[in-house]
Each structure stands twice: as structure tokens, then as C-alpha cells.
Short mmCIF file of C-alpha atoms and ligand atoms in Angstrom, two decimals:
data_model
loop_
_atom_site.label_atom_id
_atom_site.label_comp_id
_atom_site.label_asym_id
_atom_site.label_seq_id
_atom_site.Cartn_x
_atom_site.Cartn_y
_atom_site.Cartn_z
CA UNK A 101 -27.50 19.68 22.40
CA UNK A 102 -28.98 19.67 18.93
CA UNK A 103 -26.98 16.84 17.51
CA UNK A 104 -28.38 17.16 14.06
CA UNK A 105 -27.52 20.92 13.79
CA UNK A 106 -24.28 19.75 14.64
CA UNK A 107 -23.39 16.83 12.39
CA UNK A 108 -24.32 19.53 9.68
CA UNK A 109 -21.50 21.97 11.66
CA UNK A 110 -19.11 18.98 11.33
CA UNK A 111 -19.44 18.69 7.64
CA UNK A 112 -19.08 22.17 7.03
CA UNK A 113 -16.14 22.54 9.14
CA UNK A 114 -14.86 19.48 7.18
CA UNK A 115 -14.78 21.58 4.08
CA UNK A 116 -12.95 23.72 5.36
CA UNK A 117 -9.67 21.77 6.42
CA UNK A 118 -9.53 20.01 3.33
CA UNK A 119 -11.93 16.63 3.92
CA UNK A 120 -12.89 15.62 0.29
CA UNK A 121 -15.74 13.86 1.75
CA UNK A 122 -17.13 12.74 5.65
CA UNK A 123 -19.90 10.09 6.53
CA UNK A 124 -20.74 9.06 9.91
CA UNK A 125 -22.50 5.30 10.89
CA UNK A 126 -23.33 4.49 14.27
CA UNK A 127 -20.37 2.69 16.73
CA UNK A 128 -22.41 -1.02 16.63
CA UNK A 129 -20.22 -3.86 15.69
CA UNK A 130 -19.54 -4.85 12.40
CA UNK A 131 -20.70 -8.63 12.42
CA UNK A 132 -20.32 -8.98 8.67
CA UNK A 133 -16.70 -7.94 8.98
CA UNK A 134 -16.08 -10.12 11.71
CA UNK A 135 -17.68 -12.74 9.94
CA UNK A 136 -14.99 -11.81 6.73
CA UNK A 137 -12.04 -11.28 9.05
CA UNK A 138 -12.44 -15.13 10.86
CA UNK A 139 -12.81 -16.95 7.10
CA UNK A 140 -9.81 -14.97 5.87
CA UNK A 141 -8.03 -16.12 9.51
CA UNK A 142 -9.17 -19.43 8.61
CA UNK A 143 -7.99 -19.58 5.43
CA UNK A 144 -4.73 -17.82 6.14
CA UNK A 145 -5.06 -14.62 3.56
CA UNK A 146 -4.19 -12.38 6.03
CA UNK A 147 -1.23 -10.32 6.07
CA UNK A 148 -0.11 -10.42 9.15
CA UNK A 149 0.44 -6.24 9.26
CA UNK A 150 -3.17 -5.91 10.88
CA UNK A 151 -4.31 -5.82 14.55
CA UNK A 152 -4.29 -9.43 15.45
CA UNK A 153 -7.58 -9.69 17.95
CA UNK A 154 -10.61 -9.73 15.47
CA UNK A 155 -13.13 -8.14 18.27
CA UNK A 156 -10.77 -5.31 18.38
CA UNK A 157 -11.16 -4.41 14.64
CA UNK A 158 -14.66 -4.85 14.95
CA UNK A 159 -16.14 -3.62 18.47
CA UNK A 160 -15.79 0.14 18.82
CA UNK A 161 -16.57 -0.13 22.48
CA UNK A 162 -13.33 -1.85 22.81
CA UNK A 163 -11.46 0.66 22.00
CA UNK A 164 -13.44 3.83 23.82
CA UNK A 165 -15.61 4.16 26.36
CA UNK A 166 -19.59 4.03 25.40
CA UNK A 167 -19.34 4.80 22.13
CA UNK A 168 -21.82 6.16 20.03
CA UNK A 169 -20.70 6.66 16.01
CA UNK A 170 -18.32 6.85 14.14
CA UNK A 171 -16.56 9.69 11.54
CA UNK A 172 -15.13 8.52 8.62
CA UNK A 173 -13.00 10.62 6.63
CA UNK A 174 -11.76 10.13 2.88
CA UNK A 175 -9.16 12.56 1.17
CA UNK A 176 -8.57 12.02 -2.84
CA UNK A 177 -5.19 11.02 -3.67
CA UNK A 178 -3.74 11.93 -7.66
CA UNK A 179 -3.54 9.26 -10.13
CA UNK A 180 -1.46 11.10 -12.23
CA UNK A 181 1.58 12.93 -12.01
CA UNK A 182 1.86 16.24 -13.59
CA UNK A 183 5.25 16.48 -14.03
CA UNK A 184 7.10 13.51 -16.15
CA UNK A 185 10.21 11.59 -15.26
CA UNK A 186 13.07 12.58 -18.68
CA UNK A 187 13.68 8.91 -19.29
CA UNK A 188 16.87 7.88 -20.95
CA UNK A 189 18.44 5.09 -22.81
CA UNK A 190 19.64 2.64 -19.97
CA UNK A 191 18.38 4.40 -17.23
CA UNK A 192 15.64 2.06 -15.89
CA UNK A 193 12.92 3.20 -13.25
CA UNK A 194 10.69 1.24 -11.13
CA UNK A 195 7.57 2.49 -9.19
CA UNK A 196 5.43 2.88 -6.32
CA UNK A 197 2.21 3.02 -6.10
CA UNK A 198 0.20 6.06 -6.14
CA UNK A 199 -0.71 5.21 -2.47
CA UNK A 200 2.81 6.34 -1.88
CA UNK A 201 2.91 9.18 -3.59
CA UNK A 202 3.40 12.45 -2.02
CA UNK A 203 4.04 12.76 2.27
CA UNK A 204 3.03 9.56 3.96
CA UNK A 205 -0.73 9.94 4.25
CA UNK A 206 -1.22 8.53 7.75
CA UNK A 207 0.39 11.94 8.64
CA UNK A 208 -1.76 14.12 6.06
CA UNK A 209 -5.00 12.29 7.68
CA UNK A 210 -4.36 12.19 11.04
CA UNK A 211 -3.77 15.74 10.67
CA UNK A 212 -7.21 16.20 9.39
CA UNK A 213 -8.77 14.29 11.79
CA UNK A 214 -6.66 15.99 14.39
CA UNK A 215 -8.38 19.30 13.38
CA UNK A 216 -12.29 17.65 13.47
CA UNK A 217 -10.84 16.25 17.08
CA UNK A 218 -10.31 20.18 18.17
CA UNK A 219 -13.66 21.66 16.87
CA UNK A 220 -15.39 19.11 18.01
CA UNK A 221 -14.11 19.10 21.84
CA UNK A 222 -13.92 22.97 21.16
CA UNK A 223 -17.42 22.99 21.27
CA UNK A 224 -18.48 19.91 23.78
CA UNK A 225 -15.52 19.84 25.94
CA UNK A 226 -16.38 16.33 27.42
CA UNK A 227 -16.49 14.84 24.05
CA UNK A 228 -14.46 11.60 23.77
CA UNK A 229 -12.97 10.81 20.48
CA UNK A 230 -10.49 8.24 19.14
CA UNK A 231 -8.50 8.73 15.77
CA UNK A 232 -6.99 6.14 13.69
CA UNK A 233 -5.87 5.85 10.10
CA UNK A 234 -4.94 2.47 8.55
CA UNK A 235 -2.94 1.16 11.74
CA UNK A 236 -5.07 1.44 13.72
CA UNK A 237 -7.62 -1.07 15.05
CA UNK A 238 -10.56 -0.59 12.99
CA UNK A 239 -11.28 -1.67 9.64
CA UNK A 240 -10.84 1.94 7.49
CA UNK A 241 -12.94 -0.18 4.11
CA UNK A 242 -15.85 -1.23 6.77
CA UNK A 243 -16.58 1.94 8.51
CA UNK A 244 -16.33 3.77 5.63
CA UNK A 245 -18.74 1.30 3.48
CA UNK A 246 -21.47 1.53 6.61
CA UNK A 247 -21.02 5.34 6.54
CA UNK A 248 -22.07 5.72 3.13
CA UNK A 249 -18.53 6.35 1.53
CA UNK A 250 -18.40 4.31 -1.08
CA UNK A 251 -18.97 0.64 -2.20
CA UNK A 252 -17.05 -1.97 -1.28
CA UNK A 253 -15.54 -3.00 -4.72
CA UNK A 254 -14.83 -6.67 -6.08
CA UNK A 255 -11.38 -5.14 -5.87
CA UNK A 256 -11.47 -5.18 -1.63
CA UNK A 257 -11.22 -1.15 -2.34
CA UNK A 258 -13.83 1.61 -1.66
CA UNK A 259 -14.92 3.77 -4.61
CA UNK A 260 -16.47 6.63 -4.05
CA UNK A 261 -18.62 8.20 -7.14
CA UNK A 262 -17.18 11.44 -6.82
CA UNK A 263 -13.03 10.10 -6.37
CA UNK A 264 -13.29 6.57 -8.07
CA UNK A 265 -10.88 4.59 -5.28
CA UNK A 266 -8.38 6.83 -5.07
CA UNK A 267 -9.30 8.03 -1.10
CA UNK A 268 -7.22 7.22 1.47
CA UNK A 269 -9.21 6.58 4.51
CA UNK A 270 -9.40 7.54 8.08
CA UNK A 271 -11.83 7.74 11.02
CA UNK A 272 -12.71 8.80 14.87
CA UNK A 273 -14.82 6.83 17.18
CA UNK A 274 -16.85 9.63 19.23
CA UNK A 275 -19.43 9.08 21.93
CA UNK A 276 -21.54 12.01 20.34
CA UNK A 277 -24.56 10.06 19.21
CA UNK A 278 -24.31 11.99 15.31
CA UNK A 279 -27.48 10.55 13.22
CA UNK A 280 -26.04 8.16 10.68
CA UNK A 281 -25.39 7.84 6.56
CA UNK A 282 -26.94 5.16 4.74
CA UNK A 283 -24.78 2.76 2.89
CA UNK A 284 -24.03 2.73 -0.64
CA UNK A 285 -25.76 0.00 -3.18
CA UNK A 286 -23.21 -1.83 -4.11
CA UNK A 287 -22.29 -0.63 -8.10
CA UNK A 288 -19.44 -3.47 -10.08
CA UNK A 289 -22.43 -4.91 -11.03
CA UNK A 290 -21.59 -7.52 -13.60
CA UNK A 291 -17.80 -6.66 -14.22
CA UNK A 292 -15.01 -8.14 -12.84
CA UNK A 293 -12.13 -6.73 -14.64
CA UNK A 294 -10.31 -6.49 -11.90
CA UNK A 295 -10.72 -10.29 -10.75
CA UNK A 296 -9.43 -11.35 -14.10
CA UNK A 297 -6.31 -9.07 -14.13
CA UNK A 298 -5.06 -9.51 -10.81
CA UNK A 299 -1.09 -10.64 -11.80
CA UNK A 300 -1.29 -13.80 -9.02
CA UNK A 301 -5.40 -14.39 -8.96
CA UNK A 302 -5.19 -12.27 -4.97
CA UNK A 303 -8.55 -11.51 -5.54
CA UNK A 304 -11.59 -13.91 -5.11
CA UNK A 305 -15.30 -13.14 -6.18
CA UNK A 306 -16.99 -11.58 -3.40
CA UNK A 307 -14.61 -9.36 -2.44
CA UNK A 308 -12.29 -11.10 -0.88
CA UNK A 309 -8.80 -10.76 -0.70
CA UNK A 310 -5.66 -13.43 -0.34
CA UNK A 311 -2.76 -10.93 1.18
CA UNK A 312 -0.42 -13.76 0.95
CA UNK A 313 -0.90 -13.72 -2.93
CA UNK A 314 -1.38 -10.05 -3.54
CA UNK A 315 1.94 -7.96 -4.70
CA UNK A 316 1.32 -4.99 -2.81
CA UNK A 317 2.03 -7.13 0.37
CA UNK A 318 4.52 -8.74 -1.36
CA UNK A 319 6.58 -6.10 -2.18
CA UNK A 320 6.97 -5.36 1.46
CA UNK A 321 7.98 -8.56 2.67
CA UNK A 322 11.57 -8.79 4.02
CA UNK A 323 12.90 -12.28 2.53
CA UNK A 324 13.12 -14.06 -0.57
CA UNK A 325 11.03 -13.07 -2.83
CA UNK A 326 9.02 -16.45 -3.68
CA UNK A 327 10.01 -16.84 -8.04
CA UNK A 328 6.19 -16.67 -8.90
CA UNK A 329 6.31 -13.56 -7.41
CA UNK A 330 9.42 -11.73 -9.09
CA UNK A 331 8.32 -12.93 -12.32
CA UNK A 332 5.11 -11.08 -11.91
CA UNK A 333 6.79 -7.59 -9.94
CA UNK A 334 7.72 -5.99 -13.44
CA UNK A 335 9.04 -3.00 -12.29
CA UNK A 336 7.26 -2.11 -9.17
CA UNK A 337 9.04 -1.40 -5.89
CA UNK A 338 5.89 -0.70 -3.45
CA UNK A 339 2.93 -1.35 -4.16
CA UNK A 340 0.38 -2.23 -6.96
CA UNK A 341 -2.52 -0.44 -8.71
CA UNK A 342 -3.51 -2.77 -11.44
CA UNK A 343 -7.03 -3.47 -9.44
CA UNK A 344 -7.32 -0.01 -9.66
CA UNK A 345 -6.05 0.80 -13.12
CA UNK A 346 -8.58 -1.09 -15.11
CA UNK A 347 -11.19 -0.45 -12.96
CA UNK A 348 -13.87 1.71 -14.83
CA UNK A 349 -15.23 3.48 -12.21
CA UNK A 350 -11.51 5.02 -11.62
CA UNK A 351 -11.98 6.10 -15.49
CA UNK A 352 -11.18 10.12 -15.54
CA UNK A 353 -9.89 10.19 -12.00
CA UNK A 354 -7.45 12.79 -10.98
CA UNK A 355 -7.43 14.97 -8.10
CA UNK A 356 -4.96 17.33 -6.73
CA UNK A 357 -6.73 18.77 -3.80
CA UNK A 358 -3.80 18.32 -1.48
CA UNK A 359 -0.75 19.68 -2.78
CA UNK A 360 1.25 17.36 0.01
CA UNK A 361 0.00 14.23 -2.13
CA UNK A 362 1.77 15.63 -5.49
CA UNK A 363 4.54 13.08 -5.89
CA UNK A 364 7.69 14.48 -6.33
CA UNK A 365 8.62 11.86 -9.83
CA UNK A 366 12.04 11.14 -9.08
CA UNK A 367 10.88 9.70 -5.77
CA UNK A 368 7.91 8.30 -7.50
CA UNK A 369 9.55 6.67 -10.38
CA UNK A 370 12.89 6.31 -8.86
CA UNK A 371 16.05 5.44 -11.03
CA UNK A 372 16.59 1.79 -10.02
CA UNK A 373 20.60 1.05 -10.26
CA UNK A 374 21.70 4.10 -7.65
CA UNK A 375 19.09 2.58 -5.06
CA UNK A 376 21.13 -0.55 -4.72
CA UNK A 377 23.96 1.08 -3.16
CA UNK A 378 22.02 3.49 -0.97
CA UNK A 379 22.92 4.29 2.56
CA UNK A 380 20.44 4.71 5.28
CA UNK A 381 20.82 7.82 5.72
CA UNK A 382 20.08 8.72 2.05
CA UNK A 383 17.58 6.65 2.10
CA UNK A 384 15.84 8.23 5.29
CA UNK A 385 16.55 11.74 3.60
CA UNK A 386 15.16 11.14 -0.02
CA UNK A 387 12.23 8.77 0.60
CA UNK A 388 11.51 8.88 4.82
CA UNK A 389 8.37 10.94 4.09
CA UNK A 390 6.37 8.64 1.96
CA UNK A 391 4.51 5.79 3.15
CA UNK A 392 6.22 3.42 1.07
CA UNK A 393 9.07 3.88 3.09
CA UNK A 394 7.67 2.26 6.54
CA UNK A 395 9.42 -1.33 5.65
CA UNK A 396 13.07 0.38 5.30
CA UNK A 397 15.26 0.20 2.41
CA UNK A 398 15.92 -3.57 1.89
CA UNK A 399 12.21 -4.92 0.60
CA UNK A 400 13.01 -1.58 -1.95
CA UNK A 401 16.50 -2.53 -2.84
CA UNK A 402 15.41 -6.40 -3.27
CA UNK A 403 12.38 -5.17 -5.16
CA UNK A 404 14.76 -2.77 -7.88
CA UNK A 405 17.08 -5.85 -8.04
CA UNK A 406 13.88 -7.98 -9.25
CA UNK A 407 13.10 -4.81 -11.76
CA UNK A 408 16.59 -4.79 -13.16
CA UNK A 409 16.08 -8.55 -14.45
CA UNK A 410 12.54 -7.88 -15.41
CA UNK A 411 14.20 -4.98 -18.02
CA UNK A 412 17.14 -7.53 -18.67
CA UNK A 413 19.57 -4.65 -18.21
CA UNK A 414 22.71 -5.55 -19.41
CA UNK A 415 24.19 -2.26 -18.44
CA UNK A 416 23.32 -3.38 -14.60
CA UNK A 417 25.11 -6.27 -14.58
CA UNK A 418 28.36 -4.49 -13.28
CA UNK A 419 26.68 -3.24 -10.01
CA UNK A 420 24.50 -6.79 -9.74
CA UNK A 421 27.89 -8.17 -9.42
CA UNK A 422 28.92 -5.44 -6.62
CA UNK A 423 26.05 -6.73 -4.94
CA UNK A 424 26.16 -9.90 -5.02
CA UNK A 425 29.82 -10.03 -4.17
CA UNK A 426 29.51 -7.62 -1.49
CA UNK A 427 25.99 -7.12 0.28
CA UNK A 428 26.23 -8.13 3.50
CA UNK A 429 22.58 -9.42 3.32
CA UNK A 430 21.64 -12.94 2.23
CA UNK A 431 18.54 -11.76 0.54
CA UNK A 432 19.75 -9.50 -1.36
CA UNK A 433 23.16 -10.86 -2.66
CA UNK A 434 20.87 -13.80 -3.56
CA UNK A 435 18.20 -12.06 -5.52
CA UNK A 436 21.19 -10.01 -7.13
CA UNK A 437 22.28 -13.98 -7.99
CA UNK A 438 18.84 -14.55 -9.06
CA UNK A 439 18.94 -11.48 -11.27
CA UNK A 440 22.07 -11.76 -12.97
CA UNK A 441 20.51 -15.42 -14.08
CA UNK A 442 17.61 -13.69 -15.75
CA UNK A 443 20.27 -11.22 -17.74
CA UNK A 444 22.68 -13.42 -18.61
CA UNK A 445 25.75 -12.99 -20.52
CA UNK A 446 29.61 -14.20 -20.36
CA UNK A 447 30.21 -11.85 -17.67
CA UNK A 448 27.32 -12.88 -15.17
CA UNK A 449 28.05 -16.03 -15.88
CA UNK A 450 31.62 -16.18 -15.23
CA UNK A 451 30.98 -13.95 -11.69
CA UNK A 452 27.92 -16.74 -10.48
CA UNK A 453 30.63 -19.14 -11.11
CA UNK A 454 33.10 -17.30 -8.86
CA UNK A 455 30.48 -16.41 -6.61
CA UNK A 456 29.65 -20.29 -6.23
CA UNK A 457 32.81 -21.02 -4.83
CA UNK A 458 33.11 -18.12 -2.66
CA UNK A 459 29.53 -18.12 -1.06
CA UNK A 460 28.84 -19.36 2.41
CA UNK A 461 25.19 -18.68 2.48
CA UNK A 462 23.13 -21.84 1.57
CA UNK A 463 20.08 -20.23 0.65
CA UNK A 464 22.15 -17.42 -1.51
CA UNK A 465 24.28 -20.81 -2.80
CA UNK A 466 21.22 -21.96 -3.72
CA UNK A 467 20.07 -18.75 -5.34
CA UNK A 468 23.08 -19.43 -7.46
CA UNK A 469 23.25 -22.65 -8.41
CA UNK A 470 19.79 -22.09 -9.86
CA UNK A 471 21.08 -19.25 -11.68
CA UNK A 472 23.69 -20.94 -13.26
CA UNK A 473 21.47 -23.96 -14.33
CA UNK A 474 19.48 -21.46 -16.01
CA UNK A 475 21.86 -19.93 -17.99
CA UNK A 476 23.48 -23.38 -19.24
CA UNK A 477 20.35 -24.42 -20.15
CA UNK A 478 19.92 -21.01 -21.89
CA UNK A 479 23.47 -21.60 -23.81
FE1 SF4 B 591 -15.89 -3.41 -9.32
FE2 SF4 B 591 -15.18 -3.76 -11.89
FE3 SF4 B 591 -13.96 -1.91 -10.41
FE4 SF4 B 591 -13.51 -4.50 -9.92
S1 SF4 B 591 -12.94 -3.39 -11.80
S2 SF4 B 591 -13.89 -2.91 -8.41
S3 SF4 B 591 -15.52 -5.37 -10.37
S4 SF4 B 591 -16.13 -1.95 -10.99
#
């Protein structure tokens, strides 16, 4: 088999089903990942949403049988949206981030590599390979950083030149032994804008990252929001791009190769007050496709909640007092206590005070009693 005439098959092919771009390093383990992945254990800055056995995420031959390299895929993801929300007076929006936008890309992506998976066994039949996007047991930023890629930015992300870091990411473990890329030269240089603009200081020079601190994990946490953390949310939902934003490599950036990744903007940018009272049903209908969806409705509903008091919207404060009155979950009756704090006014201030007497909940009592504190303090 002439492995090299292949390999160049593979990248045509790739072309062809929509693959922005396709690298390939060899299936050895990644030590200096493994090395990253037991500090970060150490120092507890992991998520918790990743595959908890460290050789797993790093030793391909744990996860298929002699392998030999490894495929990774990237697909360019839109940074802007090309039609506009119509915003009006009182009608506040939050957002998700871009990684959201569009159909859920683990399904886009494993579609792709779904299609490699076919030519390739199409043509050796015996070929062995193993998909995964995100979820799976692999490291997407390290396989794609050996396989040339992109760098691994101070911002934990991998920018490509061509796409900035605005790629999703995917790969297959194959035990076709396909020559391998060479890695990028790393390319932030001296800057570090996005070090010094991270909202809660999540990211630590040498591209490390503390999950625990970063919003995008917080926003899809299921309990109380910790109060540093809702005063830094502003008004997103899922997600957050401000490592990405001001980074300059991401300057110019826009692709719409993939017309499933055009966000639909009312999804996007979705009015805030009408997602408090959604059912899950609606929810599952209107936003069941995107990614930021995989947490369910109540780290979104919590999240618009925390927007609402960010925008101080008075005109909210009828259906924050619905909620809080009402929701039959602690969390978010409390964070709708929380919220109504941050507004203020006669009215929420007369409903905490009923809502103190009528509350069971000690956490949500607590929630409350802080609120009114603030707003006496505030008279
Ligand atoms: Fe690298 Fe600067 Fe981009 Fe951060 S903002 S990833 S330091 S180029």
C-alpha cells in the first residue's frame, strides 16, 4: 500500500466533504499533555466535564488496537452573524457563544469524520478507525497542535493562520501508519491580551487554564451561581468569547463555509424575559439543536435571570417576582431573589419582604435576606 499516495487521497477527499483543514501526527502518547493534565488535577482547574482517567486522554493505544496516527480535523465556525437581531426599547437579549451557534457541532463533525471513516475503509477494508469530537477521550487542542493545526494559544485555544480560533475540532485514531505534519511554532509571541482581559483571571501564563474560574464553564454549572461570578456574566447565557475577541490573530475572521453553523439570531441572541417561563418542550423545540443546549434549560434560565439584573430591567421585575414566588427550583427562585436585589425598587422590595416570610428554602432565604440588606443599604 503506498501510504503516502494515500494520505494525499485523504486530503483531497477532505476537500471535498467540507474539511476546512486536516493534519495527521503519529498515535505516540502525548507526555507533555499528560504532564499538563496531572498539574491541572493537582491543582483542581479541571472541570470535571472531561474523561476522568488521564492515560485515557493521552494513550491512543488505549482506546484502539495498535494504533498508528492520528487525523485531526478542523471546520471554521462564523464569528459574525449576517443577519441582525431588531432590538427594542425594553426588550433585553443575552448570548451564546459563537461555539453555539448554528446545529450542535459534535453532530456537523462527526458527520465529517463519519464520511473520511467510509473512504477510508472503502478503500482498505481492514482499516480500524476511532472517531471522537470533544467528548470523547482524547485531547481535540493536543492532537491537533502535534498535527500541525494550529498553535496552542496563551488563550488554551488553537489558532489556525488561515481561521484565527474559530475551528471546532475533531479527530480519528487509525492504525494506517499516514506519514505525519510537523507542528506549528508557537506565534502570541509577546502579547497577552487575552491573559489580561480574562473577566475572573481563568487564564494563567503558559497556557494554562483554571475551569473552575473560567465563565464558559460557569455558565453551565447547575447551582448557585457563586456572586463573583454573576457580577462578571453581563449578559451571556452559554459561553464566553472574550479570549477570543481581542485576540489579534482572530482580527478579520469570518467564515461561512458550513451553512449548518449560520446561527439562526433569535436563538443566538435570545430575548431574555420569555426564557424564564419556558417549558421543556419549547425549550427542546427552539434550542435542542445547538450545543449550548446539552446542560438543559435551567443553567440558561438562571443565566438570563443573572442578565436581567446586569441590564437593571425594571420592566422585568414583574416576571422576577413570578419566579421567585413560583419556581419550583431553589436555584432559580433564589437567583430571581438575587436579581430583584440588584434592580431594586418599591415593588421588589416589598415582594423580597413577602417572599421572606413565605420561603422555606434556606439557601433561597438566604438569597433573600441578602437581597434585602442590599437594598436598605441602597435606600
Ligand atoms: Fe496569543 Fe495574544 Fe491571541 Fe492570547 S490574545 S491567544 S496571547 S495572540
Amino acid at each position: 500500500m503506498d501510504y503516502h499516495a494515500l494520505k494525499e487521497d485523504i486530503i483531497e477527499y477532505s476537500k471535498t466533504i467540507g474539511i476546512d483543514k486536516i493534519g495527521f501526527t503519529s498515535a505516540s502518547t502525548f507526555e507533555e499533555m499528560k504532564v499538563r493534565l496531572i498539574t491541572q488535577q493537582k491543582l483542581n482547574y479541571q472541570s470535571g466535564f472531561e474523561e476522568k482517567d488521564i492515560e485515557k486522554r493521552v494513550n491512543p493505544s488505549l482506546l484502539l488496537d495498535k494504533p498508528k496516527s492520528i487525523i485531526s480535523i478542523a471546520l471554521a465556525y462564523p464569528s459574525k452573524m449576517k443577519e441582525r437581531v431588531v432590538s427594542k426599547k425594553g426588550e433585553r437579549r443575552g448570548i451564546f457563544c459563537r461555539a453555539s451557534w448554528g446545529t450542535d457541532y459534535h453532530i456537523v463533525l462527526k458527520d465529517r469524520l463519519k464520511k473520511l471513516e467510509d473512504y477510508i475503509q472503502e478503500r482498505i477494508p481492514d482499516a480500524l478507525c476511532k472517531s471522537m469530537v470533544d467528548t470523547g477521550e482524547l485531547v481535540d487542542r493536543a492532537v491537533a497542535q502535534r498535527a500541525g493545526i494550529g498553535w496552542s494559544g496563551k488563550n488554551c485555544a488553537i489558532i489556525t493562520p488561515e481561521f484565527g480560533s474559530y475551528v471546532y475540532l475533531g479527530e480519528m485514531i487509525t492504525n494506517l501508519p499516514l506519514e505525519p505534519d510537523t507542528p506549528m511554532e508557537d506565534q502570541c509571541g509577546t502579547c497577552n491580551k487575552c491573559i489580561d482581559v480574562c473577566p475572573t483571571g481563568a487564564l494563567i501564563q503558559g497556557g494554562q487554564l483554571n475551569a473552575q474560574r473560567c465563565i464558559a464553564f460557569q455558565t453551565q454549572t447547575k447551582g448557585f451561581l457563586a456572586e463573583e461570578f454573576r457580577e462578571k456574566l453581563g449578559n451571556r447565557i452559554y459561553g464566553c468569547d472574550t479570549c477570543q475577541t481581542v485576540c489579534p490573530k482572530n482580527k478579520g475572521m469570518d467564515f461561512h463555509n458550513h451553512p449548518e453553523m449560520e446561527p439562526d439570531p433569535e436563538i443566538a441572541k435570545p430575548l431574555l424575559q420569555p426564557l424564564l417561563f419556558i417549558s421543556n418542550k419549547e425549550f427542546k423545540e427552539k434550542y435542542g439543536h445547538i450545543s449550548g443546549s446539552w446542560r438543559g434549560k435551567k443553567p440558561i434560565q438562571r443565566n438570563a435571570i443573572i442578565a436581567l439584573a446586569h441590564f437593571k430591567e425594571e420592566g422585568a421585575i414583574g416576571d422576577l417576582i413570578t419566579v421567585m414566588k413560583k419556581d419550583p427550583r431553589p436555584v432559580i427562585r433564589g437567583t430571581a431573589a438575587w436579581a430583584l436585589g440588584k434592580i431594586g425598587g418599591d415593588e421588589s422590595m416589598t415582594a423580597l419582604q413577602t417572599a421572606n416570610q413565605q420561603e422555606e428554602d434556606q439557601e433561597v432565604l438566604q438569597e433573600i435576606e441578602d437581597a434585602l440588606q442590599r437594598l436598605s443599604h441602597s435606600l
